[in-house]
XYZ file of C-alpha atoms in Angstrom:
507
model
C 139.072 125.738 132.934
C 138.705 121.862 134.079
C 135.987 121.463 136.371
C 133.527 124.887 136.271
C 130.391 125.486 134.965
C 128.851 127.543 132.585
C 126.544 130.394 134.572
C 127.041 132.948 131.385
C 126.564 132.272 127.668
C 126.574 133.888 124.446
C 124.735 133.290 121.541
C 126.147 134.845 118.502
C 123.360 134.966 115.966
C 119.863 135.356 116.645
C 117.980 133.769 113.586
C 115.644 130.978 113.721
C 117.813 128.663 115.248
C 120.392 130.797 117.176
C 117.019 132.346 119.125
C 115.981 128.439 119.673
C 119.384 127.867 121.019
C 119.426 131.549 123.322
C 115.670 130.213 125.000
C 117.068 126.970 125.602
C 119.582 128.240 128.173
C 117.384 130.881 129.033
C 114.837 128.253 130.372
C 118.165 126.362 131.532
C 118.201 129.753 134.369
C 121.172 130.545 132.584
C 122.174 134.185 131.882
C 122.352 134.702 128.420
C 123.765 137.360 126.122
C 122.569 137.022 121.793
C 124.811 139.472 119.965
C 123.452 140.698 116.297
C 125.032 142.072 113.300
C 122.915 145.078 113.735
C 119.642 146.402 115.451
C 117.252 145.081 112.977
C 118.645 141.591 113.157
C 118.827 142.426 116.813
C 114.995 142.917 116.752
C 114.089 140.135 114.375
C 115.876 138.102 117.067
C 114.134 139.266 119.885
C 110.641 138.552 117.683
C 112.174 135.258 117.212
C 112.238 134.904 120.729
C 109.151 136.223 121.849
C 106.994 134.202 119.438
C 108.544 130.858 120.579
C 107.345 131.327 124.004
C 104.073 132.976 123.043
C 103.064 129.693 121.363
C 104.339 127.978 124.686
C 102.037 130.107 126.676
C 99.417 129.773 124.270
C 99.651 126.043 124.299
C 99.554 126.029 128.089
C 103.622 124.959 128.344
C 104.552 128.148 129.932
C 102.712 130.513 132.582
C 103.531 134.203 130.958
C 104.969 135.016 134.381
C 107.598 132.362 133.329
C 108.121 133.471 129.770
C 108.907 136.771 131.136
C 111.473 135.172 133.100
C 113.069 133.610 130.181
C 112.810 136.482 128.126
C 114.474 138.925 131.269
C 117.376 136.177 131.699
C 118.393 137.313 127.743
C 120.635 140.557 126.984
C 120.561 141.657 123.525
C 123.329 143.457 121.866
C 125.231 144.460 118.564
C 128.541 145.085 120.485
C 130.769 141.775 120.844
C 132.350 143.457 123.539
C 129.500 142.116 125.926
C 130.439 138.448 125.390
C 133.538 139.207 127.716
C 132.142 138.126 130.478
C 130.472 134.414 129.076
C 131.642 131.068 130.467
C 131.028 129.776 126.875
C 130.124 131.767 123.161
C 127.882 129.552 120.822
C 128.278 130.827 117.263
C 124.551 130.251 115.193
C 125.406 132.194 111.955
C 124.480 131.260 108.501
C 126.420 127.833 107.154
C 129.310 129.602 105.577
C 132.868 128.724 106.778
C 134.131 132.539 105.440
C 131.458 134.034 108.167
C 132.099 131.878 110.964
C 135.971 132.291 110.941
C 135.492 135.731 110.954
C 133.040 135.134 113.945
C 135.470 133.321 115.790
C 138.412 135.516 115.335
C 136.290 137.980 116.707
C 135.323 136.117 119.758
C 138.924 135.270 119.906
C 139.694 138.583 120.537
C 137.138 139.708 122.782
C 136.676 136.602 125.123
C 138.529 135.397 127.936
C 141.420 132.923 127.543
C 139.379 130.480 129.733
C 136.037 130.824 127.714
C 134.848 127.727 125.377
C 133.940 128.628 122.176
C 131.391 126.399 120.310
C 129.661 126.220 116.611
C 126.703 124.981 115.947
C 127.272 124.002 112.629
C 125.158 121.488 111.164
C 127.635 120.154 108.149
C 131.100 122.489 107.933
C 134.599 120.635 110.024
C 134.372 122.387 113.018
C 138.635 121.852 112.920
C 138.298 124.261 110.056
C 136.601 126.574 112.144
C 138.981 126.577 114.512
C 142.001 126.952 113.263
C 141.000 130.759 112.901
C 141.257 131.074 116.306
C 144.264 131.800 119.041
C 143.062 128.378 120.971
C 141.747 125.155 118.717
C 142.081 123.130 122.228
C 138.839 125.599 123.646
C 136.448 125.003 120.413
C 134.182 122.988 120.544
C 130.703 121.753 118.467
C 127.227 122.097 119.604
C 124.839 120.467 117.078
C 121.444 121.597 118.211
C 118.379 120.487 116.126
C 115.410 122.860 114.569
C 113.420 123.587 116.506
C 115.790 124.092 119.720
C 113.052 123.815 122.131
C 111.648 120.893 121.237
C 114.449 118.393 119.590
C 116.160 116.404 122.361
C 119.252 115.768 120.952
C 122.796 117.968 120.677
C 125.781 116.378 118.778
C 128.858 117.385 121.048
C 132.098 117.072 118.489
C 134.889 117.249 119.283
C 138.378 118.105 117.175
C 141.957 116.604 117.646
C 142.946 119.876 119.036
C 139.867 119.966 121.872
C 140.752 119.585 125.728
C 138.500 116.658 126.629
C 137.141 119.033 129.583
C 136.034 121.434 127.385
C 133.759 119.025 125.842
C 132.629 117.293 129.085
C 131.933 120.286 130.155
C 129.537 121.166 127.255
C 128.169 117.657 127.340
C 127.253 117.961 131.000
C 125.525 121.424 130.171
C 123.537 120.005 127.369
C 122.765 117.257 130.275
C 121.112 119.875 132.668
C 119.279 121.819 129.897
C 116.963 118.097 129.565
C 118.695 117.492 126.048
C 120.160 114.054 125.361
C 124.301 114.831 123.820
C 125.709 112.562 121.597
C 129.701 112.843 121.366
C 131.105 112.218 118.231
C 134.586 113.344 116.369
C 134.839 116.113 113.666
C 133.847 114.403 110.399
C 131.569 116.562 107.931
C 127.784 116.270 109.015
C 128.396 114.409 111.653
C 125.850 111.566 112.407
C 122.354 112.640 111.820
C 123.294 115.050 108.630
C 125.305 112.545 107.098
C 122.833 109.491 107.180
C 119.351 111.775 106.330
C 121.188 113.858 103.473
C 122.378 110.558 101.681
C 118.613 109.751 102.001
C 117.020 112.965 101.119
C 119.370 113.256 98.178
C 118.488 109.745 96.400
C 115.198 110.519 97.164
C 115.296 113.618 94.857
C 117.745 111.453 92.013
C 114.465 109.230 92.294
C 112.604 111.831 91.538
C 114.120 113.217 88.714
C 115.266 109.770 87.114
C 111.179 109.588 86.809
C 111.056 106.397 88.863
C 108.474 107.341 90.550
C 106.259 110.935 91.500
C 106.844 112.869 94.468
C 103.598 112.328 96.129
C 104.291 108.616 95.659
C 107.905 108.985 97.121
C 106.412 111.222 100.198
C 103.940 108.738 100.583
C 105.733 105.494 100.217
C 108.202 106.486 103.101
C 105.715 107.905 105.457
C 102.938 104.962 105.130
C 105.788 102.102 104.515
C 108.618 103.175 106.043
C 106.929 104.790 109.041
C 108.300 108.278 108.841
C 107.075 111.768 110.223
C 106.964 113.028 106.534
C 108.178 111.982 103.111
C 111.377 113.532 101.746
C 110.258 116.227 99.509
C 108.112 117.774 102.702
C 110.987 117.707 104.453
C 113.836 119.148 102.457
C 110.892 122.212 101.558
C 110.711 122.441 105.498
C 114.582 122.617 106.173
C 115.133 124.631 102.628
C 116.301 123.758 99.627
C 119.307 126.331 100.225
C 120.283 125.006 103.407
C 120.252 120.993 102.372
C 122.269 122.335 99.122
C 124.918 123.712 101.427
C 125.107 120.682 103.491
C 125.459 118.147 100.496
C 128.060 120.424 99.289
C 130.312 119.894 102.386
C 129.501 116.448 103.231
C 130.709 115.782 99.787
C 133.849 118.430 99.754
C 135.251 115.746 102.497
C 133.470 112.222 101.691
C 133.414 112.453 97.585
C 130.646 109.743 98.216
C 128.099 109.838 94.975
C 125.613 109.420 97.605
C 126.427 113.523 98.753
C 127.051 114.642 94.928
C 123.543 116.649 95.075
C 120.895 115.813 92.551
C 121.346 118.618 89.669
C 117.497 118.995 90.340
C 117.358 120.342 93.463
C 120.601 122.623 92.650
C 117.933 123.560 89.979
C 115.586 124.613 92.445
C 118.331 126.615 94.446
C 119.510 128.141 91.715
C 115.678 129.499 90.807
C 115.331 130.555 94.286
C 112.185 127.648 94.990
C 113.838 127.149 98.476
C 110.520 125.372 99.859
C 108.060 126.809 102.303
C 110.329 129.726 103.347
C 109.463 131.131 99.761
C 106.071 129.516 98.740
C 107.879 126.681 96.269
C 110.069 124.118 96.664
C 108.786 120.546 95.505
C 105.558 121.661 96.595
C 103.630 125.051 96.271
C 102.181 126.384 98.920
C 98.826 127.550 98.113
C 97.155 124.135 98.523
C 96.689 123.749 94.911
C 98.701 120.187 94.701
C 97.999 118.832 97.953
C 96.154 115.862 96.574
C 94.393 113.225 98.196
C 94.626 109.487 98.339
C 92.424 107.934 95.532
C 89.528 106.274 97.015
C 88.691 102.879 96.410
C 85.802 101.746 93.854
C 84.188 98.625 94.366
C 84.105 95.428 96.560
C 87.313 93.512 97.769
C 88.468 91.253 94.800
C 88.901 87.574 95.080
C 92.485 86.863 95.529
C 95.192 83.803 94.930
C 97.966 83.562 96.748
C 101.043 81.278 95.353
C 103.551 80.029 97.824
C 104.027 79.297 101.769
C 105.702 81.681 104.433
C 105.571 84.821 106.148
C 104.840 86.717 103.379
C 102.090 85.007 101.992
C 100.553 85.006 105.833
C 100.598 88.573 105.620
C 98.782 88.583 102.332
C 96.323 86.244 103.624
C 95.373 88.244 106.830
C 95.187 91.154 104.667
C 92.639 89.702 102.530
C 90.745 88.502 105.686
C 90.592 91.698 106.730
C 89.438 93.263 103.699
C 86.434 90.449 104.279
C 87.665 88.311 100.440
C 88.610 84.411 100.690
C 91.628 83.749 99.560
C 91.960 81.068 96.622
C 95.346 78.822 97.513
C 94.879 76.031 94.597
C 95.086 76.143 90.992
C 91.374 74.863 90.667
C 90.292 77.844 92.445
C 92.627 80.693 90.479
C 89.995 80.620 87.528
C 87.528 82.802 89.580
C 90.665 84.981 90.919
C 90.637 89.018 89.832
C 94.393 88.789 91.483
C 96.547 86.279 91.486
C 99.987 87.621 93.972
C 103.366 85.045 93.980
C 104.383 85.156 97.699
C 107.295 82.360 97.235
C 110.679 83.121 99.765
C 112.491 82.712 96.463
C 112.531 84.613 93.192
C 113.420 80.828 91.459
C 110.503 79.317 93.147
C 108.471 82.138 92.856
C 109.120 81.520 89.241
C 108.075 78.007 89.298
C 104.968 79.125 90.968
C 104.191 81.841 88.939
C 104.447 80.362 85.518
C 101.412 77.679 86.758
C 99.125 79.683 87.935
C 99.607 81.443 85.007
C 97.900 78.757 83.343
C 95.022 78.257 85.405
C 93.405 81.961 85.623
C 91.476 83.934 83.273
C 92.274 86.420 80.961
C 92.187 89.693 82.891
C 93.539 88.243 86.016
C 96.369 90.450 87.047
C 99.439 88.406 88.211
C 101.589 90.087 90.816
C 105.364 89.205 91.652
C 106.541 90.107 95.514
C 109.969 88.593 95.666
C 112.575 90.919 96.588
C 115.419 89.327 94.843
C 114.392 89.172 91.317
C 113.529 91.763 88.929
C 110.068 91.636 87.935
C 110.280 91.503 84.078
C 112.246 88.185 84.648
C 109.414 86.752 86.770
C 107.297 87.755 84.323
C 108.797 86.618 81.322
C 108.337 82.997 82.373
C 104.708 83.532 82.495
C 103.860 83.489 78.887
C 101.675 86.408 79.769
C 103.780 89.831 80.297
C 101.386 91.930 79.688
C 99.344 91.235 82.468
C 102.784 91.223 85.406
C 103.129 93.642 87.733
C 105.294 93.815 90.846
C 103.720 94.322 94.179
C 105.789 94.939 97.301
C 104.270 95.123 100.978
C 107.548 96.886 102.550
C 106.224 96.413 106.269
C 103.200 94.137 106.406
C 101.934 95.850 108.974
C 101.728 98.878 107.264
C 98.759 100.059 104.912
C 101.300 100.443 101.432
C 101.904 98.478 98.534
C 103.966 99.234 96.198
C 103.004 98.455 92.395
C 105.779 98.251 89.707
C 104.919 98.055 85.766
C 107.139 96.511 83.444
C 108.265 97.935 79.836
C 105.993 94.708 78.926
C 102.899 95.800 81.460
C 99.932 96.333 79.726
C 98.937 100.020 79.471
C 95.911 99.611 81.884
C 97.026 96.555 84.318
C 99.086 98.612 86.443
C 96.004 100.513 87.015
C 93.965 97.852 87.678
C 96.350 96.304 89.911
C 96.472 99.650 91.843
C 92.516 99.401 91.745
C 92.760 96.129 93.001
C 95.154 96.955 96.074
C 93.078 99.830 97.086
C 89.889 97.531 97.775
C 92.012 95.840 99.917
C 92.258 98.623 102.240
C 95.859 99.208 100.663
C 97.292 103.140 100.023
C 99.338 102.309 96.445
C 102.197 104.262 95.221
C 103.386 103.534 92.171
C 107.116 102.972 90.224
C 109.353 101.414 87.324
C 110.316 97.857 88.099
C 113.677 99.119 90.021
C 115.429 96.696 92.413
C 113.869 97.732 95.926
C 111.106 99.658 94.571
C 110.680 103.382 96.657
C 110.553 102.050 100.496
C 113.535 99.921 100.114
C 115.690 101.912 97.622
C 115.649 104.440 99.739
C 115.529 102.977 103.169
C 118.480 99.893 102.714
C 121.305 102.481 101.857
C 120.193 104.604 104.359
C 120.752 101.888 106.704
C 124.129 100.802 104.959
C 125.685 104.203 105.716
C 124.675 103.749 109.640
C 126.509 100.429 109.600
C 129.568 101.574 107.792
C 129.555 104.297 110.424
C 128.706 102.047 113.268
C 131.958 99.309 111.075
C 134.191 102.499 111.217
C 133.900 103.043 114.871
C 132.609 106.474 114.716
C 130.089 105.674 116.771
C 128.029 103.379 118.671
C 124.690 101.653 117.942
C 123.397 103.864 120.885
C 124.592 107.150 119.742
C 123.682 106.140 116.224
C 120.423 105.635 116.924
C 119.618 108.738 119.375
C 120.626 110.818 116.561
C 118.218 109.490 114.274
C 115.746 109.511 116.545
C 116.181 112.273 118.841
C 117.616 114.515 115.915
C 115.432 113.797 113.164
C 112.392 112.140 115.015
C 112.536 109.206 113.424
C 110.106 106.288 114.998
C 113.265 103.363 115.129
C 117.205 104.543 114.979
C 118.602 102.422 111.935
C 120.810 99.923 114.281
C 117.920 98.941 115.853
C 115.861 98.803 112.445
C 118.219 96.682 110.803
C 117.642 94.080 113.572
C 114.309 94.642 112.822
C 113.796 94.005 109.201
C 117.098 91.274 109.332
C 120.121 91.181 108.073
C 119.605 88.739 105.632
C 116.840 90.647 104.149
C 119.212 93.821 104.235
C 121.900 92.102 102.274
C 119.313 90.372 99.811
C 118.354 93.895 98.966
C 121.505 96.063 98.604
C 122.995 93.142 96.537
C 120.083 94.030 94.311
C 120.701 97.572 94.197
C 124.534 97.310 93.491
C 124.091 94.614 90.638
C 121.581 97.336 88.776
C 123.423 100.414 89.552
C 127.139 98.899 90.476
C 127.214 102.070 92.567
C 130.303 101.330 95.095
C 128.215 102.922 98.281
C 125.714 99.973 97.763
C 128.371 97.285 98.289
């Protein structure tokens, strides 16, 4: 087989993403052949198809002279027999490892000895796919992302057992079709899956641990973090089922607490709330808790800022902005509404803290920023507990802060502090006083696993980040966003997290 192209492919399974998949090559000129269980998968298939590149032509991305093309270059069929003839079979059915071994011992039989066979499993070992099969050293993985069309990258695995020229070959394929291939080895997941399902599934243990409410979670990540969508949009747009199933077999290999899914989305599953595919998932989907941001009441509040750095820059351009002078001296704090403790130093920030204390009124709220101490300890040193809250500016650049109330928080400060935030121009989300908060108790491990994968050789920084990006269309791949935030600050942080929870994957 070394050396030729593919001119003739199947596609074995024509849902959602097998269809994707079948009008990629299709628009590659390729010859294509989608084989079906049965005619009405067959048809839903070729509606798959057909509504794809109606909304191209609709959107102007395709003449309908050219989806006609596309659509003519695709044969449909129930009989296996027709994938004789293909240079290479990709296998698209339902994430089951029972399924696809029977898929491939079928293709096995009915496909020449020179054929590559691929998978485009998203989570299962593709060496346990294989070893159904006559010829390990032909299969191959093609990762292709949802939707097909449109998502840029392919994860090209390969097994012990696979002829490097069977997955040059597919790598040079996925080349000409204008996708972007990643190789990696055969490890559960793979890159993308394994770093956003770690994510997705402390987001819903956050969740359910009532640290915070899943607006607030959705909203913290996609305002602070700088995400497409929050977590809870997206596991109701991939399906509850589906990121269930891939948790299940990322963990079946890595026994990482990280994969052990969150008994509240198994909950979900189990109830058959699989997320927009079915009307409920986190969210419903008759508008009815689609809520809007709160709106802010009032003029910008005079503010005091405690310490000297970058952070307490950032504050003070803020309040600029918002059109408030900021109050920097003790004389001044007694007019303050806010007083926020920007020291580069939770023991400093102490020091800092516990005199201004002193010099404000009663009412003022007193917020605590330092990302290395929790805030009830900041707060005890006040004298005034009641009126502490944490307050976190994850990026600040970004419109968020985050506001944290203490067991000793007065029952209205936190909402006053939220109050407070918002007439700065601020969108607030709100939590327990947890080590990182949301944005970085979610986003620091995240980034932990990429370097443990990037430590382990896996893969590169490169092919790490295309994945992230390409795959899951995140803004900055989490190499490059570690550089970004620092090291030191990542450290500072998961230190943090592993002291509270002494969970080994935070180390």
């Amino acid at each position: 087989m070394t050396g030729r192209s593919f001119s003739r492919v199947g596609v074995v399974g024509l849902g959602t993403m097998g269809a994707g998949i079948a009008e990629v090559l299709a628009r590659g000129g390729l010859a294509v052949v989608g084989v079906e269980v049965d005619r009405d998968a067959l048809e839903r298939g070729r509606g798959h198809l057909e509504a794809s590149t109606g909304r191209a032509v609709k959107r102007g991305r395709l003449t309908a002279e050219a989806q006609q093309e596309i659509i003519g270059r695709v044969t449909l069929s129930v009989d296996f027999a027709d994938l004789g003839d293909c240079d290479l079979v990709i296998e698209a059915v339902p994430e089951r490892l029972d399924l696809k071994r029977k898929v491939f011992a079928e293709l096995d039989r009915v496909c020449r000895d020179d054929a590559v066979l691929a998978t485009n499993t998203s989570s299962l070992p593709v060496t346990d796919i294989a070893a159904g099969t006559g010829r390990p050293a032909g299969v191959v993985g093609v990762h292709f992302f949802n939707p097909a069309p449109v998502m840029k990258l392919v994860e090209v695995i390969a097994t012990v057992r696979t002829e490097p020229d069977a997955v040059a070959r597919v790598a040079e394929l996925v080349k000409g079709l204008g996708k972007t291939p990643v190789t990696i080895g055969d490890r559960a997941g793979f890159v993308a899956n394994r770093l956003l399902f770690g994510y997705l599934n402390q987001a819903a243990a956050m969740l359910e641990s009532g640290h915070a409410t899943r607006d607030d979670i959705d909203t913290a990540m996609k305002t602070g973090a700088g995400l497409p969508m929050g977590p809870f949009t997206l596991m109701d747009l991939i399906g509850l089922d589906t990121c269930l199933q891939v948790l299940d077999a990322i963990y079946a290999e890595s026994r990482d607490r990280r994969h052990t899914a969150s008994p509240l989305l198994r909950e979900l599953v189990t109830a058959g709330l699989l997320g927009r595919k079915t009307g409920r998932g986190f969210y419903t989907y008759d508008g009815a808790d689609q809520a809007g941001p709160e709106a802010p009441d009032g003029p910008p509040p005079v503010v005091g800022i405690v310490g000297v750095g970058p952070l307490a820059d950032a504050i003070a351009a803020l309040c600029d902005r918002a059109g408030t002078k900021v109050r920097a001296s003790a004389a001044e704090f007694a007019a303050c509404d806010l007083v926020i403790e920007a020291a580069e130093d939770a023991e400093a920030g102490r020091a800092l803290l516990s005199a201004a204390a002193q010099a404000v009124k009663p009412g003022t709220v007193l917020a605590v920023t330092s990302t290395d101490g929790s805030v009830i300890r900041q707060a005890m040193v006040t004298g005034r507990p009641a009126d502490v809250v944490g307050l976190r500016l994850p990026d600040p650049a970004a419109p968020l802060a985050e506001i944290a109330a203490t067991v000793a928080t007065a029952p209205d400060v936190a909402g006053r502090a939220a109050d407070l935030a918002r007439r700065l121009g601020l969108t607030v989300v709100r939590c327990r006083d947890r080590a990182g908060f949301i944005v970085d108790a979610l986003r620091f491990p995240y980034l932990n696993d990429a370097a443990a994968m990037l430590g382990a050789g896996y893969a590169d920084a490169a092919s790490i980040d295309a994945a992230m990006t390409l795959g899951c269309g995140y803004p900055t791949g989490p190499i490059a966003d570690l550089d970004r935030l620092g090291l030191d600050r990542a450290v500072t942080v998961l230190r943090a997290l592993h002291t509270e929870t002494r969970d080994p994957a935070l180390a």
